[in-house]
Coordinates of C-alpha atoms in Angstrom, one line a residue:
Chain D
M13 CA -55.1 -6.9 210.3
F14 CA -56.2 -10.5 209.5
D15 CA -55.5 -12.9 206.7
I16 CA -58.1 -13.6 204.1
R17 CA -58.1 -16.6 201.8
K18 CA -58.5 -15.8 198.1
K19 CA -61.8 -17.8 197.9
D20 CA -63.4 -15.8 200.7
Y21 CA -62.0 -12.6 199.2
L22 CA -63.7 -13.4 195.8
L23 CA -66.9 -14.4 197.6
L24 CA -67.1 -11.0 199.4
K25 CA -66.1 -9.1 196.3
E26 CA -68.9 -10.9 194.3
A27 CA -71.4 -10.2 197.0
I28 CA -70.5 -6.5 197.1
Q29 CA -70.7 -6.3 193.3
N30 CA -74.1 -8.0 193.5
C31 CA -75.3 -5.5 196.1
R32 CA -74.1 -2.7 193.9
D33 CA -75.9 -4.1 190.8
F34 CA -79.0 -4.5 192.9
V35 CA -78.9 -0.9 194.1
F36 CA -78.2 0.4 190.6
E37 CA -81.0 -1.9 189.3
T38 CA -79.0 -3.7 186.7
V39 CA -80.3 -6.9 188.4
N40 CA -83.6 -7.4 190.1
E41 CA -82.7 -9.8 192.9
T42 CA -79.6 -10.5 195.0
T43 CA -77.9 -13.8 194.9
I44 CA -75.7 -13.7 198.0
E45 CA -74.9 -17.1 199.5
E46 CA -73.2 -17.7 202.8
E47 CA -70.9 -20.4 201.4
S48 CA -67.6 -19.7 203.3
S49 CA -66.2 -22.2 205.7
R50 CA -65.3 -19.3 208.0
A51 CA -67.9 -17.9 210.3
L52 CA -66.5 -14.4 210.2
I53 CA -66.8 -14.3 206.4
N54 CA -70.3 -15.7 206.5
D55 CA -71.2 -13.1 209.1
L56 CA -70.1 -10.4 206.6
L57 CA -72.0 -12.0 203.8
S58 CA -75.1 -12.3 206.0
D59 CA -74.8 -8.5 206.8
L60 CA -74.6 -7.8 203.1
S61 CA -77.6 -10.0 202.4
H62 CA -79.6 -8.2 205.2
F63 CA -78.6 -4.9 203.7
A64 CA -79.9 -6.0 200.3
H65 CA -83.1 -7.3 201.8
D66 CA -83.7 -4.0 203.7
Y67 CA -82.9 -2.1 200.6
K68 CA -85.4 -4.2 198.6
M69 CA -88.2 -3.0 200.9
V70 CA -87.2 0.6 200.2
R71 CA -87.0 0.0 196.5
D72 CA -90.4 -1.8 196.4
A73 CA -91.9 1.0 198.5
N74 CA -90.5 3.7 196.2
Y75 CA -91.8 1.8 193.1
I76 CA -95.2 1.3 194.5
Q77 CA -95.3 5.0 195.7
A78 CA -94.2 6.2 192.2
G79 CA -96.7 3.8 190.5
M80 CA -99.6 5.1 192.6
L81 CA -98.5 8.7 191.9
A82 CA -98.3 7.8 188.2
L83 CA -101.8 6.3 188.3
T84 CA -103.2 9.4 189.8
V85 CA -101.5 11.7 187.3
F86 CA -102.8 9.6 184.5
R87 CA -106.3 9.8 185.9
A88 CA -105.9 13.6 186.4
K89 CA -104.8 13.8 182.7
T90 CA -108.1 12.3 181.7
G91 CA -110.0 14.7 184.0
E92 CA -110.5 12.6 187.1
L93 CA -109.2 14.4 190.2
T94 CA -108.3 12.0 193.0
N95 CA -105.9 11.8 195.8
V96 CA -103.0 9.3 195.6
S97 CA -104.1 5.9 197.0
M98 CA -102.2 4.4 200.0
A99 CA -100.2 1.2 200.4
E100 CA -98.8 -0.2 203.6
C101 CA -95.4 -1.0 202.1
T102 CA -94.7 2.7 201.4
V103 CA -93.8 3.4 205.0
N104 CA -90.4 2.2 204.0
G105 CA -90.2 4.5 201.0
S106 CA -88.1 7.6 200.5
T107 CA -89.1 10.8 202.3
V108 CA -88.8 12.9 199.1
L109 CA -91.3 10.7 197.3
K110 CA -93.7 10.7 200.3
E111 CA -93.4 14.5 200.5
T112 CA -94.0 14.8 196.8
T113 CA -97.2 12.7 197.2
I114 CA -98.4 14.9 200.1
F115 CA -97.7 18.0 197.9
Y116 CA -99.6 16.4 195.1
N117 CA -102.5 15.5 197.3
G118 CA -102.6 19.0 198.6
L119 CA -102.7 20.3 195.0
M120 CA -105.5 17.9 194.2
S121 CA -107.5 19.0 197.3
R122 CA -107.1 22.7 196.2
L123 CA -108.1 21.9 192.7
K124 CA -111.1 19.9 193.9
E125 CA -112.1 22.9 196.0
L126 CA -111.8 25.1 193.0
F127 CA -113.8 22.8 190.9
C128 CA -116.5 22.5 193.6
E129 CA -116.6 26.3 193.7
I130 CA -116.9 26.5 190.0
E131 CA -119.5 23.7 189.9
D132 CA -121.5 25.4 192.7
G133 CA -121.3 28.6 190.7
F134 CA -122.6 27.0 187.6
T135 CA -125.3 25.2 189.6
R136 CA -126.3 28.6 191.0
I137 CA -126.3 30.0 187.4
S138 CA -128.4 27.1 186.1
H139 CA -130.8 27.8 189.0
N140 CA -131.1 31.3 187.6
D141 CA -129.1 33.2 190.1
L142 CA -126.3 35.3 188.6
R143 CA -125.7 37.6 191.5
M144 CA -122.7 35.9 193.2
P145 CA -119.3 36.4 191.7
F146 CA -116.8 33.5 191.7
K147 CA -114.2 33.7 194.4
S148 CA -110.5 33.2 193.5
D149 CA -109.1 33.7 197.0
G150 CA -105.6 32.3 197.3
W151 CA -105.3 31.7 193.6
E152 CA -102.9 33.6 191.4
K153 CA -102.2 34.0 187.7
D154 CA -103.9 31.3 185.4
I155 CA -106.6 30.3 187.8
K156 CA -107.3 33.9 188.9
K157 CA -107.5 34.7 185.3
L158 CA -109.9 31.8 184.7
N159 CA -112.1 33.1 187.5
L160 CA -112.0 36.6 186.2
H161 CA -113.1 35.3 182.8
I162 CA -116.0 33.3 184.3
N163 CA -117.1 36.4 186.2
E164 CA -116.9 38.4 183.0
L165 CA -119.0 35.7 181.3
Q166 CA -121.5 36.0 184.2
D167 CA -121.6 39.7 183.7
I168 CA -122.2 39.3 180.0
I169 CA -125.0 36.8 180.6
A170 CA -126.5 39.2 183.2
D171 CA -126.3 42.0 180.6
Q172 CA -128.1 39.8 178.1
Y173 CA -130.7 38.9 180.7
C174 CA -131.2 42.7 181.3
Q175 CA -131.6 43.1 177.6
Q176 CA -134.0 40.2 177.4
L177 CA -136.1 41.5 180.3
T178 CA -136.3 44.9 178.7
N179 CA -137.2 43.4 175.4
S180 CA -139.8 41.1 176.9
L181 CA -141.4 44.0 178.8
S182 CA -141.6 46.1 175.7
L183 CA -142.8 43.0 173.7
R184 CA -145.5 42.5 176.2
R185 CA -146.6 46.2 175.9
N186 CA -146.4 46.0 172.1
T187 CA -148.3 42.7 171.8
F188 CA -151.0 44.2 174.0
D189 CA -151.3 47.1 171.6
L190 CA -151.1 44.7 168.6
S191 CA -154.0 42.6 170.0
H192 CA -156.0 45.8 170.6
Y193 CA -155.4 47.0 167.0
S194 CA -156.1 43.7 165.5
D195 CA -159.4 43.6 167.3
E196 CA -160.2 47.0 166.0
L197 CA -159.2 45.9 162.5
S198 CA -161.4 42.9 162.8
S199 CA -164.5 44.9 163.9
S200 CA -163.9 47.6 161.3
S201 CA -163.6 44.8 158.6
N202 CA -166.9 43.4 159.8
E203 CA -168.5 46.9 159.6
Q204 CA -167.1 47.3 156.2
A205 CA -168.6 44.0 155.1
S206 CA -172.0 45.0 156.3
S207 CA -171.8 48.4 154.5
L208 CA -170.8 46.6 151.4
E209 CA -173.8 44.4 151.7
E210 CA -176.0 47.5 151.9
T211 CA -174.2 49.0 148.9
A212 CA -174.8 45.8 147.0
A213 CA -178.5 46.0 147.8
A214 CA -178.7 49.7 146.7
I215 CA -176.9 48.8 143.4
E216 CA -179.5 46.0 142.8
E217 CA -182.3 48.6 143.3
L218 CA -180.5 51.0 141.0
T219 CA -180.1 48.3 138.4
A220 CA -183.9 47.6 138.5
N221 CA -184.6 51.4 138.1
V222 CA -182.3 51.7 135.2
S223 CA -183.8 48.6 133.6
A224 CA -187.3 50.1 134.0
S225 CA -186.0 53.4 132.5
A226 CA -184.6 51.5 129.6
A227 CA -187.9 49.7 129.0
K228 CA -189.7 53.1 129.1
A229 CA -187.2 54.5 126.6
Q230 CA -187.9 51.6 124.3
E231 CA -191.7 52.3 124.6
M232 CA -191.0 56.0 123.9
T233 CA -189.0 55.1 120.8
A234 CA -192.0 53.1 119.5
L235 CA -194.4 55.9 120.3
A236 CA -192.1 58.5 118.6
Q237 CA -192.1 56.2 115.6
E238 CA -195.9 56.1 115.6
A239 CA -196.0 59.9 116.0
K240 CA -193.6 60.3 113.1
I241 CA -195.8 58.2 110.9
A242 CA -198.9 60.2 112.0
A243 CA -197.1 63.5 111.4
E244 CA -196.0 62.3 107.9
R245 CA -199.6 61.3 107.1
G246 CA -200.7 64.8 108.3
N247 CA -198.1 66.3 106.1
S248 CA -199.3 64.4 103.1
V249 CA -202.9 65.3 103.9
A250 CA -201.9 69.0 104.2
R251 CA -200.1 68.6 100.8
E252 CA -203.3 67.2 99.3
S253 CA -205.3 70.1 100.8
L254 CA -202.7 72.5 99.4
D255 CA -203.1 70.9 96.0
A256 CA -206.8 71.2 96.3
M257 CA -206.6 74.8 97.3
S258 CA -204.3 75.5 94.4
E259 CA -206.8 73.9 92.1
M260 CA -209.6 76.0 93.7
V261 CA -207.5 79.2 93.1
S262 CA -207.0 78.3 89.5
A263 CA -210.7 77.4 89.2
T264 CA -211.7 80.8 90.7
E265 CA -209.2 82.4 88.2
A266 CA -211.1 80.5 85.4
I267 CA -214.4 81.7 86.8
N268 CA -213.1 85.2 86.9
Q269 CA -211.9 85.0 83.3
A270 CA -215.3 83.5 82.3
V271 CA -217.1 86.3 84.2
D272 CA -214.9 88.8 82.4
I273 CA -216.0 87.3 79.2
I274 CA -219.6 87.5 80.4
G275 CA -219.0 91.1 81.4
N276 CA -217.6 91.8 78.0
I277 CA -220.5 90.1 76.3
A278 CA -222.9 92.1 78.5
F279 CA -221.1 95.3 77.6
Q280 CA -221.1 94.5 74.0
T281 CA -224.7 93.4 74.3
N282 CA -225.5 96.8 76.0
I283 CA -223.8 98.6 73.1
L284 CA -225.6 96.5 70.6
S285 CA -228.9 97.1 72.3
L286 CA -228.1 100.8 72.4
N287 CA -227.4 100.7 68.7
A288 CA -230.6 98.7 68.2
A289 CA -232.5 101.3 70.1
V290 CA -231.1 104.1 68.0
E291 CA -231.9 102.1 64.9
A292 CA -235.4 101.5 66.3
A293 CA -235.9 105.2 66.9
T294 CA -234.9 105.9 63.4
A295 CA -237.3 103.4 62.2
G296 CA -240.1 105.2 64.1
D297 CA -243.2 103.4 65.0
A298 CA -242.2 100.4 63.0
G299 CA -239.3 100.2 65.3
R300 CA -241.3 100.9 68.5
G301 CA -241.6 97.2 69.3
F302 CA -238.1 96.7 68.5
A303 CA -237.1 99.5 70.7
V304 CA -238.9 97.8 73.6
V305 CA -237.0 94.6 72.8
A306 CA -233.8 96.5 72.5
Q307 CA -234.6 98.1 75.9
E308 CA -235.3 94.7 77.4
V309 CA -232.0 93.4 75.9
R310 CA -230.2 96.3 77.4
N311 CA -231.8 95.7 80.7
L312 CA -230.8 92.0 80.5
A313 CA -227.3 93.1 79.5
N314 CA -227.1 95.4 82.5
R315 CA -228.5 92.7 84.7
S316 CA -225.9 90.3 83.2
A317 CA -223.2 92.9 83.8
E318 CA -224.6 93.3 87.3
A319 CA -224.6 89.6 87.8
A320 CA -221.1 89.3 86.4
K321 CA -220.0 92.0 88.8
N322 CA -221.6 90.1 91.7
I323 CA -220.0 86.9 90.5
Q324 CA -216.7 88.7 90.2
E325 CA -217.2 89.9 93.8
V326 CA -218.0 86.3 95.0
A327 CA -215.1 84.9 92.9
K328 CA -212.8 87.5 94.3
T329 CA -213.8 86.5 97.8
A330 CA -213.5 82.8 96.9
R331 CA -210.0 83.5 95.5
E332 CA -209.0 85.4 98.6
K333 CA -210.4 82.6 100.7
S334 CA -208.6 80.0 98.5
H335 CA -205.4 82.0 99.0
G336 CA -206.0 82.0 102.7
G337 CA -206.6 78.2 102.5
L338 CA -203.5 77.8 100.5
E339 CA -201.6 79.8 103.1
T340 CA -203.1 77.7 105.9
S341 CA -202.2 74.5 104.1
K342 CA -198.7 75.7 103.7
N343 CA -198.6 76.6 107.3
M344 CA -200.0 73.2 108.2
M345 CA -197.3 71.5 106.1
D346 CA -194.6 73.6 107.8
S347 CA -196.1 72.7 111.1
F348 CA -196.2 69.0 110.3
L349 CA -192.6 69.3 109.1
L350 CA -191.7 71.0 112.3
I351 CA -193.5 68.2 114.2
T352 CA -191.6 65.6 112.3
Q353 CA -188.4 67.3 113.1
K354 CA -189.3 67.6 116.7
I355 CA -190.4 64.0 116.8
A356 CA -187.0 63.1 115.1
Q357 CA -185.3 65.2 117.8
T358 CA -187.4 63.5 120.5
D359 CA -186.5 60.1 119.0
D360 CA -182.8 61.0 119.0
M361 CA -183.2 62.1 122.6
V362 CA -184.9 58.9 123.5
R363 CA -182.1 57.0 121.8
D364 CA -179.6 59.1 123.8
V365 CA -181.5 58.2 126.9
A366 CA -181.4 54.5 125.9
N367 CA -177.7 54.8 125.2
A368 CA -177.2 56.5 128.5
N369 CA -179.1 53.7 130.1
R370 CA -176.9 51.1 128.5
E371 CA -173.8 53.0 129.6
Q372 CA -175.3 53.3 133.0
M373 CA -175.9 49.6 133.1
A374 CA -172.3 48.9 132.1
G375 CA -171.2 51.3 134.7
I376 CA -173.4 49.7 137.3
S377 CA -172.1 46.2 136.3
Q378 CA -168.5 47.6 136.7
I379 CA -169.5 49.0 140.1
N380 CA -171.1 45.6 140.9
G381 CA -167.8 43.9 140.0
A382 CA -165.8 46.4 142.1
V383 CA -168.2 45.9 145.0
G384 CA -167.8 42.1 144.6
Q385 CA -164.0 42.5 144.7
L386 CA -164.2 44.8 147.6
D387 CA -166.4 42.2 149.3
Q388 CA -163.8 39.6 148.7
L389 CA -161.0 41.9 149.9
T390 CA -163.1 42.8 153.0
Q391 CA -163.6 39.1 153.7
Q392 CA -159.9 38.5 153.3
N393 CA -159.3 41.5 155.5
A394 CA -161.6 40.1 158.1
K395 CA -159.9 36.7 157.8
T396 CA -156.4 38.3 158.0
A397 CA -157.6 40.4 161.0
A398 CA -158.8 37.2 162.7
N399 CA -155.4 35.5 161.9
V400 CA -153.6 38.5 163.2
S401 CA -155.8 38.4 166.3
S402 CA -155.0 34.7 167.0
L403 CA -151.3 35.2 166.1
S404 CA -151.1 38.2 168.5
A405 CA -152.7 35.9 171.2
I406 CA -149.9 33.4 170.5
V407 CA -147.2 36.2 170.6
Q408 CA -148.7 37.5 173.8
N409 CA -148.6 34.0 175.2
L410 CA -144.9 33.7 174.1
S411 CA -144.0 37.1 175.5
D412 CA -145.7 36.2 178.8
Q413 CA -143.7 33.0 178.8
M414 CA -140.5 34.9 177.9
Y415 CA -141.2 37.3 180.7
S416 CA -142.0 34.7 183.3
E417 CA -138.8 32.8 182.3
I418 CA -136.6 35.8 182.5
S419 CA -138.2 37.1 185.7
Q420 CA -137.4 33.9 187.4
K421 CA -133.7 34.7 187.0
E422 CA -131.8 36.8 189.5
F423 CA -129.2 39.1 188.1
A424 CA -127.7 42.6 188.6
G425 CA -129.9 45.4 187.1
K426 CA -133.2 43.4 187.2
E427 CA -134.9 45.4 190.0
E428 CA -134.0 48.7 188.3
I429 CA -135.5 47.5 185.0
L430 CA -138.7 46.3 186.6
H431 CA -139.0 49.5 188.7
S432 CA -138.7 51.7 185.6
A433 CA -141.2 49.6 183.7
T434 CA -143.7 50.0 186.5
Q435 CA -143.1 53.8 186.5
M436 CA -143.6 53.8 182.7
Q437 CA -146.9 52.0 183.0
Q438 CA -148.1 54.6 185.6
Chain B
M28 CA -93.1 -18.1 169.1
A29 CA -90.6 -15.2 169.2
E30 CA -89.4 -13.5 172.4
I31 CA -89.8 -9.8 172.7
E32 CA -87.3 -8.1 174.9
M33 CA -88.2 -5.1 177.1
D34 CA -86.2 -1.9 176.9
H35 CA -84.3 -1.0 180.0
S36 CA -86.2 2.3 180.3
S37 CA -89.6 0.7 180.0
L38 CA -91.9 0.6 183.0
I39 CA -95.2 -1.3 182.6
I40 CA -97.9 -0.1 184.9
S41 CA -101.3 -1.6 185.4
E42 CA -104.1 -1.6 188.0
T43 CA -106.8 -4.2 188.6
D44 CA -109.7 -4.4 190.9
A45 CA -110.0 -6.8 193.8
K46 CA -110.9 -9.6 191.3
G47 CA -108.0 -9.0 189.0
V48 CA -110.0 -7.2 186.3
I49 CA -107.9 -4.6 184.5
T50 CA -108.9 -1.0 185.4
F51 CA -105.8 0.8 184.1
A52 CA -102.9 0.1 181.8
N53 CA -100.2 2.4 180.6
D54 CA -98.7 2.9 177.1
D55 CA -95.8 0.4 177.8
F56 CA -98.4 -2.2 178.8
I57 CA -100.3 -1.7 175.5
R58 CA -97.0 -1.7 173.5
Y59 CA -95.7 -5.0 174.9
S60 CA -99.0 -6.9 175.2
G61 CA -100.1 -5.9 171.7
Y62 CA -103.7 -5.3 172.9
S63 CA -105.4 -1.9 172.5
W64 CA -106.8 -0.1 175.6
E65 CA -110.3 -0.9 174.5
E66 CA -109.5 -4.6 174.3
L67 CA -107.8 -4.5 177.8
L68 CA -110.4 -2.5 179.8
G69 CA -112.6 -4.9 181.8
Q70 CA -110.6 -8.0 180.9
P71 CA -109.0 -10.2 183.6
H72 CA -105.3 -9.7 184.0
N73 CA -104.6 -13.4 183.2
I74 CA -105.3 -12.5 179.5
L75 CA -101.5 -12.3 179.5
R76 CA -100.8 -15.6 181.2
H77 CA -98.4 -17.9 179.4
Q78 CA -98.8 -21.6 179.5
D79 CA -95.2 -22.1 180.6
M80 CA -95.9 -20.3 183.9
P81 CA -96.5 -22.7 186.8
K82 CA -99.8 -22.2 188.6
V83 CA -98.1 -22.1 192.0
A84 CA -96.4 -18.8 191.0
F85 CA -99.8 -17.1 190.6
A86 CA -101.1 -18.9 193.7
D87 CA -98.2 -17.4 195.6
L88 CA -98.8 -14.0 194.1
W89 CA -102.5 -13.9 195.1
K90 CA -101.8 -15.3 198.5
T91 CA -99.2 -12.6 199.2
I92 CA -101.1 -9.6 198.0
K93 CA -104.3 -10.7 199.7
E94 CA -102.4 -10.6 202.9
G95 CA -101.6 -7.0 202.1
K96 CA -98.0 -7.6 201.3
T97 CA -95.9 -6.8 198.2
W98 CA -95.1 -9.6 195.8
N99 CA -92.0 -9.8 193.6
G100 CA -91.4 -12.3 190.9
F101 CA -90.3 -13.1 187.4
V102 CA -93.2 -13.7 184.9
K103 CA -93.3 -14.9 181.3
N104 CA -96.2 -13.1 179.6
K105 CA -98.0 -13.9 176.4
T106 CA -98.7 -11.2 173.8
K107 CA -101.9 -10.9 171.7
R108 CA -100.1 -12.5 168.8
G109 CA -98.8 -15.4 170.9
D110 CA -95.2 -14.1 171.3
F111 CA -93.8 -13.8 174.8
Y112 CA -91.9 -11.4 177.0
W113 CA -90.3 -11.7 180.4
V114 CA -90.8 -9.2 183.2
Y115 CA -89.8 -8.6 186.8
A116 CA -93.0 -7.8 188.5
T117 CA -93.7 -5.9 191.7
V118 CA -97.4 -6.2 192.8
S119 CA -98.9 -4.5 195.8
P120 CA -102.4 -3.9 197.2
I121 CA -103.4 -0.2 197.3
T122 CA -106.2 1.4 199.2
F123 CA -108.3 4.4 198.0
E124 CA -109.9 7.1 200.1
N125 CA -113.3 5.3 199.9
G126 CA -111.8 2.1 201.3
E127 CA -111.7 0.2 198.0
T128 CA -108.7 -2.1 197.5
R129 CA -107.1 -2.6 194.1
Y130 CA -103.8 -4.1 193.0
L131 CA -101.0 -2.1 191.4
S132 CA -98.5 -4.0 189.3
L133 CA -95.2 -2.6 188.0
R134 CA -92.9 -4.5 185.6
R135 CA -89.3 -3.9 184.7
K136 CA -86.8 -5.5 182.4
P137 CA -85.2 -8.7 183.9
T138 CA -81.6 -9.6 183.1
R139 CA -80.8 -12.4 180.7
A140 CA -79.3 -14.4 183.6
E141 CA -82.4 -14.0 185.6
I142 CA -84.6 -15.1 182.6
N143 CA -82.5 -18.2 182.1
K144 CA -82.6 -19.0 185.8
Y145 CA -86.4 -18.7 186.1
D146 CA -87.1 -20.3 182.8
A147 CA -85.2 -23.4 183.9
L148 CA -86.8 -23.3 187.4
Y149 CA -90.4 -23.0 186.1
K150 CA -89.7 -26.0 183.8
T151 CA -88.8 -28.1 186.7
I152 CA -91.9 -27.1 188.7
K153 CA -94.1 -27.9 185.7

């Protein structure tokens, strides 16, 4: 159609190549120069230059748009949800990229709504209201699943609150009972302490009594000793008396024998006087005086015999009496022996009493120790009861706190639990 | 000091506030600058400025973006160690929903010819 000089041809070819490199981004700027001597060629070169300039605006716009998108994605990656920022130059950019940005901003808005919803939900929960389920309208799959999980979590927490409320109600009841029982324990411990005090006083009295009894037993032992000595002396006196009686018996025996001899002599004297009388008779008158004497002798002999007989009678009586005395002395000795035995028995008994007293004292001291221990235990009990009392007050306080905390929360099942608790109380 | 050459696939992205303080830098930024993210956050963007760069280039950059326009240019940057790397930068003001303005900067690999051209040019300006 028209001739073209080689120089112009190369100029155009180079400019086209430059535009191509610019579009494909192997170079960053265009270097088209309108250096031809022909206006027609320069016009073409100028068109190419304008084309490159226009394209540069598109390229810059696309870069800036992509850069802003990248920035927003980076921020979203770190957890900051923002819309893509705006830049004036991007009006020249590619529609695809602009649409992508609009889509991206739409996603961000939806996500922000979702996060607001979740945040509101958690704020509601943190303000103790668990009655509203999370909505997942318009969401599918992963996010719907997330919402379901959050709702499940909310249900689990509500269940736990129900459990907590039930527990706190029963804890309140139990601590009420506990404080009642600990008061009872406390007062009964105090009563026990005062009873023990009385017991201790009684034991003191008992100790005094047993001590007095022991002293009496001591005195009795001394008296029994004295009585024993007296009885022994009585016994020896009785023995002496017995000996004396025995001597008297043998003396009366001797008297008897002597009287027998006197009797014999009187008898023989009587016979001799009889013989003398016969002889005197034979001698006649000469013998008359003799016969009188013989008669007198015979009378004397008879009187001697008579006297001997009387003596014998008296001696017999004396002997009998002596025998009686002997018997009495023996009896006395036996009696004294018996008294000694009885005194010994009494002494033994008094000793037994003293031993019993000692054992009693040991027993009392053991009882005293036991009472002391009981007293300590009772005091400890009273202290423990007081501790339990104050602890139960703390527990009651805590359970009240727990109840007031849990009752501030709103959750499914709360009203039912409270209702049944009220019914139980009634 | 040695030159570090960017990969063709690299794209350095950073964001500064209205005063040029760094508010965001991507992994490529960290890789080429040699600074860690902790070192970069809150620092002025000119932490990367190389002494060979003419002041007028940055004056032009600030003038352009403050007018709300996009600026393009070749920049020689200095790494933490003192090495340097050339970039082709595209900087634009961006506006957030709350009305705040920040600056977004994107950097790509320049060609060798472009580097040579601007290296020579900046020397004449200086």
